[in-house]
Amino acid sequence: MNYFPDEVLEHIFDFVGSHKDRNSVSQVCKLWYRIESYSRQKVFVGNCYAIGPERVAERFSGLKSITLKGKPHFADFNLVPPDWGGFVYPWIEAFARSRVGLEELRLKRMVVSDESLELLSRSFPNFKSLVLVSCEGFTTDGLAAVAAYCRQLKELDLQENDVEDHRGHWLSCFPESSTSLVSLNFACLKGDINLPALERLVARSPNLKSLRLSRAVPLDVLQRILIRAPQLLDLGVGSYLHDPDSENYNKLVTAIQKCKSVRSLSGFLDVAPHCLSAFHIICPNLTSLNLSYAPGIYDNELIKLLRHCHKLQRLWILDCIGDKGLEVVASTCKDLEELRVFPSDPYVGQAAVTEEGLVAISRGCQKLNSILYFCQQMTNAALITVAKNCPNFVRFRLCILDPTKPDAVTQQPLDEGFGAIVQACKDLKRLSLSGLLTDQVFLYIGMYAEQLEMLSIAFAGDSDKGMQYVLKGCKKLRKLEIRDSPFGNAALLMDVAKYETMRSLWMSSCEVTLGGCKALAKRMPGLNVEIINENDQMEFVGGCDDDRQKVEKMYLYRTLAGQRRDAPEFVWTL
Amino acid sequence: MTPPLLGGVEEVASSASLLASSTSVESVCENGSAELKERNYMGLSDSSSSGDSSAISAVTGESKTSLNLKATELRLGLPGSQSPERNSDLCLFASTQLDEKPLFPLHPVNDNHGSSMPKNLLLGNKRGFSDAMDGFSEDKFTSDSEVNAMLSPRSSQNLENLSSQPAKAKEVVGQKPAQERPLVSNDPRANNRSSANNSSAPATKAQVVGWPPIRSFRKNSLATLSKNTEEVDGKAGASALYVKISMDGAPYLRKVDLRNYSAYKELSLALEKMFSCFTIGQCGSHGTSGREMLTESKLKDLLHGSEYVLTYEDKDGDWMLVGDVPWEMFIETCKRMRIMKGSDAIGLAPRAVEKSRNKD
């Protein structure tokens, strides 16, 4: 290691891409640590409270891109009260002060205020890429600031954010001189759009490769946009309502035919289903199709469309496709790697797919490695078959809409089925369980899921043993989230050192008590043990009786930053 | 450390005694005990107590109907959860044996014959799905587990016991009104979970917080999107369009949301259903007997026959006959509607009566 000049090492490290590998490289020796640190351009912080922004800026002086994740995953499902935290402003402010040459900011489940967007847009002259996933707290005014002041903006990607629409003309805030746009996704916006501004923007963006429109963009505008941007690789259709006999529709068909490069299609937020045939012509080129926001497409239209999609690698659809439709997918999409089937009516709690659809997919799509499947019912036999057919799963998430439903045929728990999955899929990194499950399934997981990094548990298990099996067995576990399961202090405290090898642990509606959490916090000062005490469910009266109270929501995570200072009143850090 | 669970168990037991004439509460040790016992709070079917696992296993090989009988055994557990037959090899405490157990048995069901280990169900404190239906604080859960016990069984022999108990349970449970929801909403769920197929589950509106695990953005979007697609033939719907409807001779008006319909026929059917109660008298005079005879066709005859015609007032204030203009135009211009007697409609247009006859 002393034989190479620093530049050579730096050059070699350039080839080391993944965060994990770079982290390993930096552990070798002080020299390597130093070189790796100043040469790392992309930094990933999986928990924004695990470390402070000043420290990040200090260590990674060459930082250009940062990815931050804020709230715990279960915040997606309303289990975390608003104002819990995850504010990006301190990060932007600290980076601005430290004169970080920030070019890319990717955020997930964070609170982004308009002020932070404005600060961002003014502080980093080379800023190029803003990706916000599942974030909240900003309005179209913040977007206007980004549009106006980020002169080199290449990418503005808003995925499933909760944006308050002030109907300002944020799109028209892109200066006329701005021609650098490569990717623009505003599908999640609900309000009106300045359509002429959009068309002009597309017209002056020759590098535009990805465009995802919101519902406010009607068909005639789409058609004109497609004429101007036939080079698009990724298209998200906004509104797709029209009269099939109209001239607009014919023009659209012509425009679509010119888009030979489109590989990824999504949107159809408002759709007249019988007119999808216009897109059949580009279906054979598609590798990614997301129709999960298009409940207006009936299964026969979906099937007609899918029959053309021979090259599909990623498919996100609603369960109205049905088991029959999944059979069509299985026979058509032989390259399918990722499938997500969402319930079209989550409130009623009925899904139109069953275990049969999943089995059909497993038979036809041998390359499948990632699945998210919401279904009405499941059986052990089906899961065992799926495991045999598809041993390559990296992500396996099954959600039976009735969360404690047993095997639909035998009425047994689904332990054996999930056991088969973990045993067969040696590379399994992420697993979500549902259905009736006992401690047995956790025994299997502990035994076989050696690569498991993230596990989501709900309404499962019988006793502390279940959680103990997992903590003992899954050496690579990073994130464990549990709700409504009978795991208590014995499990929580079994191996406290384990939590420093993990990113975080979430337990809600389990059996852990305040005393248990306190004991844990005491023994592990390197963890933040947070109790979320909504609605004053718990009372600190004083005395040891407090400790017997069950904790409704606990979130613990390892951190170098100590107790966070922005916690709201209802969050207690022990 | 003393598990707080035991404290919980006693609480449940004492409350359960309100409901059942005899309770057999066995203390449960969750750590280190060789046998996991079921508890039987209702004390109704002794055969389901822990010792008699052979009775349970005997049922396994039989048909679905037997499984349903099993579903009727009372035990404290999640609604619909069964005591899975366990091979003694599968005992959680005999881990060495477990390693040898194959994971891909040819017939997974058969493997579980001859169990000696009934499933360790609720230790009294386990959160069932129905418990979580509340999504509220802990102190309600003790009552909830009673609710669980009551809702598991389904057989008719228990129904008499059950029917008197819901009232009592409501007393116990009902201190906070929100708790009554599990009783009301869980019944269809419990019934359906016990059966092999769940396809007939009625839509229950009560939801567990955060279940199913779908991003709230997606949930909200789908709710809006599907509502819009249902309206008006897949076109983007605006907000509802309510208009008043009066019927001559009826004591009060009704209101309908015109966006719920996509054609005149649907509207007409809906109105017929809505105003059927007012025309029963007419039916009587037409020789039909009782409400059962008030079929749709008879109503149609009434409304489209000589008796009634459907009219509307448009934006200009003119009273028009319903059906003349295309549906889209109609809903744009209709301010309110009136079901008037055919005799009154003569002034509108003489062919009104003929036209309504032709509609049939």
Coordinates of C-alpha atoms in Angstrom, one line a residue, chain A residues 75-79 108-109 133-134 160-162 188 190 215 241 269-272 290 292-296 298 316 318 342-344 346-350 374 376-377 380-381 384 387-388 399-406 408-413 415-416 419-420 423-424 433-434 436-440 443-444 447-448 458-465 469 483-486 489-490 493 509-511 513 537 548 550-552, chain B residues 1-2 4-5 7 30-32 60 64 67-68 78-86 90-93 95 98-99 101-106 108-109 111-112 119-121 123 125-133 135-138 141 189 192-230 233-237:
Chain A
A75 CA -44.3 6.1 7.7
D76 CA -45.5 5.3 4.2
F77 CA -48.5 3.6 5.9
N78 CA -49.4 6.4 8.2
L79 CA -47.8 4.7 11.2
K108 CA -36.7 9.7 0.3
R109 CA -39.4 10.1 3.0
V133 CA -39.5 10.2 -3.5
S134 CA -42.3 10.1 -1.0
E160 CA -45.2 10.1 -5.2
N161 CA -44.7 13.3 -3.2
D162 CA -47.4 15.2 -1.4
C188 CA -47.6 13.4 -8.8
K190 CA -52.5 17.4 -8.8
R215 CA -53.2 14.5 -15.1
L241 CA -59.2 10.8 -22.5
L269 CA -53.9 8.6 -14.8
D270 CA -57.2 9.2 -16.5
V271 CA -57.8 6.8 -19.2
A272 CA -60.4 5.9 -21.8
N290 CA -46.2 0.9 -15.0
S292 CA -50.5 0.9 -11.4
Y293 CA -52.1 4.3 -11.4
A294 CA -54.6 3.5 -14.1
P295 CA -57.6 1.8 -12.5
G296 CA -59.7 2.7 -15.5
Y298 CA -60.1 -3.1 -17.7
W316 CA -46.3 -2.7 -12.2
L318 CA -53.2 -3.4 -10.6
F342 CA -51.2 -3.6 -6.4
P343 CA -54.8 -3.8 -5.1
S344 CA -57.1 -1.6 -7.1
P346 CA -57.4 -1.1 -1.0
Y347 CA -60.3 0.2 1.1
V348 CA -62.7 -2.6 0.4
G349 CA -60.0 -5.2 1.0
Q350 CA -60.7 -7.4 -1.9
F374 CA -51.1 -8.0 -3.0
Q376 CA -56.7 -12.3 -1.7
Q377 CA -55.3 -15.6 -0.5
N380 CA -48.3 -23.2 1.2
A381 CA -48.3 -25.4 -1.9
I384 CA -43.4 -24.0 -2.4
A387 CA -39.8 -21.3 -4.6
K388 CA -38.9 -24.2 -6.8
C399 CA -49.2 -9.1 1.1
I400 CA -52.4 -11.0 1.7
L401 CA -55.1 -8.4 2.2
D402 CA -56.4 -10.2 5.2
P403 CA -53.2 -10.2 7.2
T404 CA -53.8 -13.2 9.4
K405 CA -55.3 -15.4 6.8
P406 CA -54.1 -19.0 6.8
A408 CA -56.7 -21.0 1.8
V409 CA -56.9 -24.7 1.2
T410 CA -55.5 -26.4 4.3
Q411 CA -56.1 -23.6 6.8
Q412 CA -52.6 -24.1 8.1
P413 CA -50.3 -21.2 8.8
D415 CA -44.9 -21.1 7.7
E416 CA -44.0 -23.9 5.3
G419 CA -39.9 -21.4 4.7
A420 CA -39.6 -22.8 1.2
Q423 CA -34.6 -21.9 1.8
A424 CA -34.6 -21.8 -2.0
L433 CA -44.5 -11.6 5.3
S434 CA -48.2 -11.8 5.7
L436 CA -51.2 -16.6 9.4
L437 CA -47.7 -17.2 10.7
T438 CA -46.3 -18.8 13.8
D439 CA -42.8 -18.7 15.4
Q440 CA -42.0 -21.5 13.0
L443 CA -37.1 -20.3 12.7
Y444 CA -36.8 -21.0 9.0
M447 CA -31.8 -20.7 9.5
Y448 CA -31.9 -20.0 5.8
A458 CA -47.0 -7.8 10.7
F459 CA -49.5 -9.8 12.8
A460 CA -47.2 -12.8 13.0
G461 CA -45.5 -15.0 15.5
D462 CA -46.5 -16.5 18.8
S463 CA -43.8 -15.5 21.2
D464 CA -40.4 -13.9 21.8
K465 CA -38.8 -16.9 20.2
Y469 CA -34.7 -16.6 15.8
R483 CA -46.0 -4.4 13.9
D484 CA -48.7 -6.1 15.9
S485 CA -46.8 -9.1 16.8
P486 CA -46.3 -10.6 20.3
N489 CA -38.6 -7.5 26.1
A490 CA -37.0 -10.9 26.1
L493 CA -32.9 -7.4 24.9
S509 CA -48.1 -2.6 18.8
C510 CA -45.8 -5.3 20.2
E511 CA -45.2 -6.4 23.7
T513 CA -42.5 -2.2 27.6
Q537 CA -51.0 7.1 25.4
R548 CA -44.5 -1.8 32.8
K550 CA -46.4 -1.2 26.8
V551 CA -44.8 0.9 24.2
E552 CA -47.0 1.6 21.3
Chain B
M1 CA -37.7 -10.7 34.3
T2 CA -41.3 -11.3 35.3
P4 CA -45.9 -8.7 32.3
L5 CA -48.0 -11.1 30.3
G7 CA -50.7 -9.9 34.6
E30 CA -44.2 -19.1 27.5
N31 CA -40.6 -19.9 28.2
G32 CA -39.3 -23.3 28.9
T60 CA -57.4 -33.0 9.7
K64 CA -63.5 -29.0 4.4
L67 CA -62.4 -28.1 9.1
N68 CA -65.3 -25.8 9.5
L78 CA -57.3 -14.8 15.9
P79 CA -60.5 -15.1 14.2
G80 CA -60.2 -17.9 11.7
S81 CA -56.9 -19.1 13.1
Q82 CA -56.9 -22.8 13.6
S83 CA -54.9 -25.0 15.8
P84 CA -52.4 -26.3 13.3
E85 CA -51.7 -30.0 13.6
R86 CA -48.1 -30.3 14.5
L90 CA -42.1 -29.5 14.8
C91 CA -42.1 -28.7 18.5
L92 CA -40.4 -25.4 18.9
F93 CA -38.4 -26.7 21.7
S95 CA -34.7 -27.9 17.7
L98 CA -36.4 -29.7 13.4
D99 CA -33.2 -29.6 11.3
K101 CA -37.5 -32.1 8.9
P102 CA -37.8 -31.6 5.2
L103 CA -39.1 -28.4 4.0
F104 CA -40.5 -29.6 0.8
P105 CA -42.8 -32.3 1.9
L106 CA -44.8 -33.8 -0.8
P108 CA -47.6 -30.6 3.5
V109 CA -50.9 -31.2 5.0
D111 CA -47.1 -34.1 7.5
N112 CA -49.0 -32.5 10.2
K119 CA -50.7 -24.3 18.5
N120 CA -49.8 -21.9 21.1
L121 CA -52.3 -19.3 20.5
L123 CA -51.0 -15.8 25.5
N125 CA -51.9 -10.5 25.0
K126 CA -51.3 -11.3 21.4
R127 CA -52.6 -8.7 19.1
G128 CA -55.0 -10.2 16.8
F129 CA -55.9 -8.5 13.6
S130 CA -59.2 -7.6 15.1
D131 CA -57.5 -6.0 18.0
A132 CA -55.6 -3.9 15.8
M133 CA -58.8 -2.8 14.0
G135 CA -55.6 1.0 16.2
F136 CA -56.0 2.5 19.5
S137 CA -54.2 2.3 22.8
E138 CA -53.3 -0.7 24.9
F141 CA -56.9 -4.7 24.2
R189 CA -64.7 -11.0 8.9
N192 CA -65.4 -15.4 6.4
R193 CA -62.0 -16.2 7.9
S194 CA -63.3 -19.5 9.2
S195 CA -64.4 -20.6 5.8
A196 CA -62.0 -21.9 3.3
N197 CA -62.7 -19.3 0.7
N198 CA -63.0 -15.7 1.4
S199 CA -64.6 -14.6 -1.8
S200 CA -67.9 -13.8 -0.3
A201 CA -66.6 -11.3 2.3
P202 CA -68.7 -8.3 2.4
A203 CA -67.0 -5.0 2.3
T204 CA -66.1 -4.0 5.8
K205 CA -65.4 -0.3 6.1
A206 CA -63.4 -0.5 9.4
Q207 CA -59.7 -0.5 8.6
V208 CA -56.6 -1.2 10.5
V209 CA -54.3 1.7 10.5
G210 CA -51.6 1.3 7.9
W211 CA -53.1 -1.9 6.4
P212 CA -52.8 -2.9 3.6
P213 CA -49.3 -1.6 3.4
I214 CA -49.7 0.7 0.5
R215 CA -48.2 4.2 0.3
S216 CA -50.8 6.7 1.3
F217 CA -50.0 8.7 -1.8
R218 CA -51.0 5.6 -3.9
K219 CA -54.0 4.9 -1.7
N220 CA -55.3 8.4 -2.0
S221 CA -54.7 8.6 -5.7
L222 CA -56.5 5.3 -6.4
A223 CA -59.4 6.4 -4.4
T224 CA -59.8 9.5 -6.5
L225 CA -59.0 7.9 -9.7
S226 CA -61.4 5.0 -9.4
K227 CA -64.1 7.2 -8.3
N228 CA -63.6 9.3 -11.4
T229 CA -63.5 6.4 -13.7
E230 CA -66.7 5.0 -12.4
D233 CA -68.1 6.2 -18.7
G234 CA -64.5 6.6 -17.8
K235 CA -64.2 10.3 -18.4
A236 CA -62.8 12.5 -15.7
G237 CA -65.6 13.2 -13.3

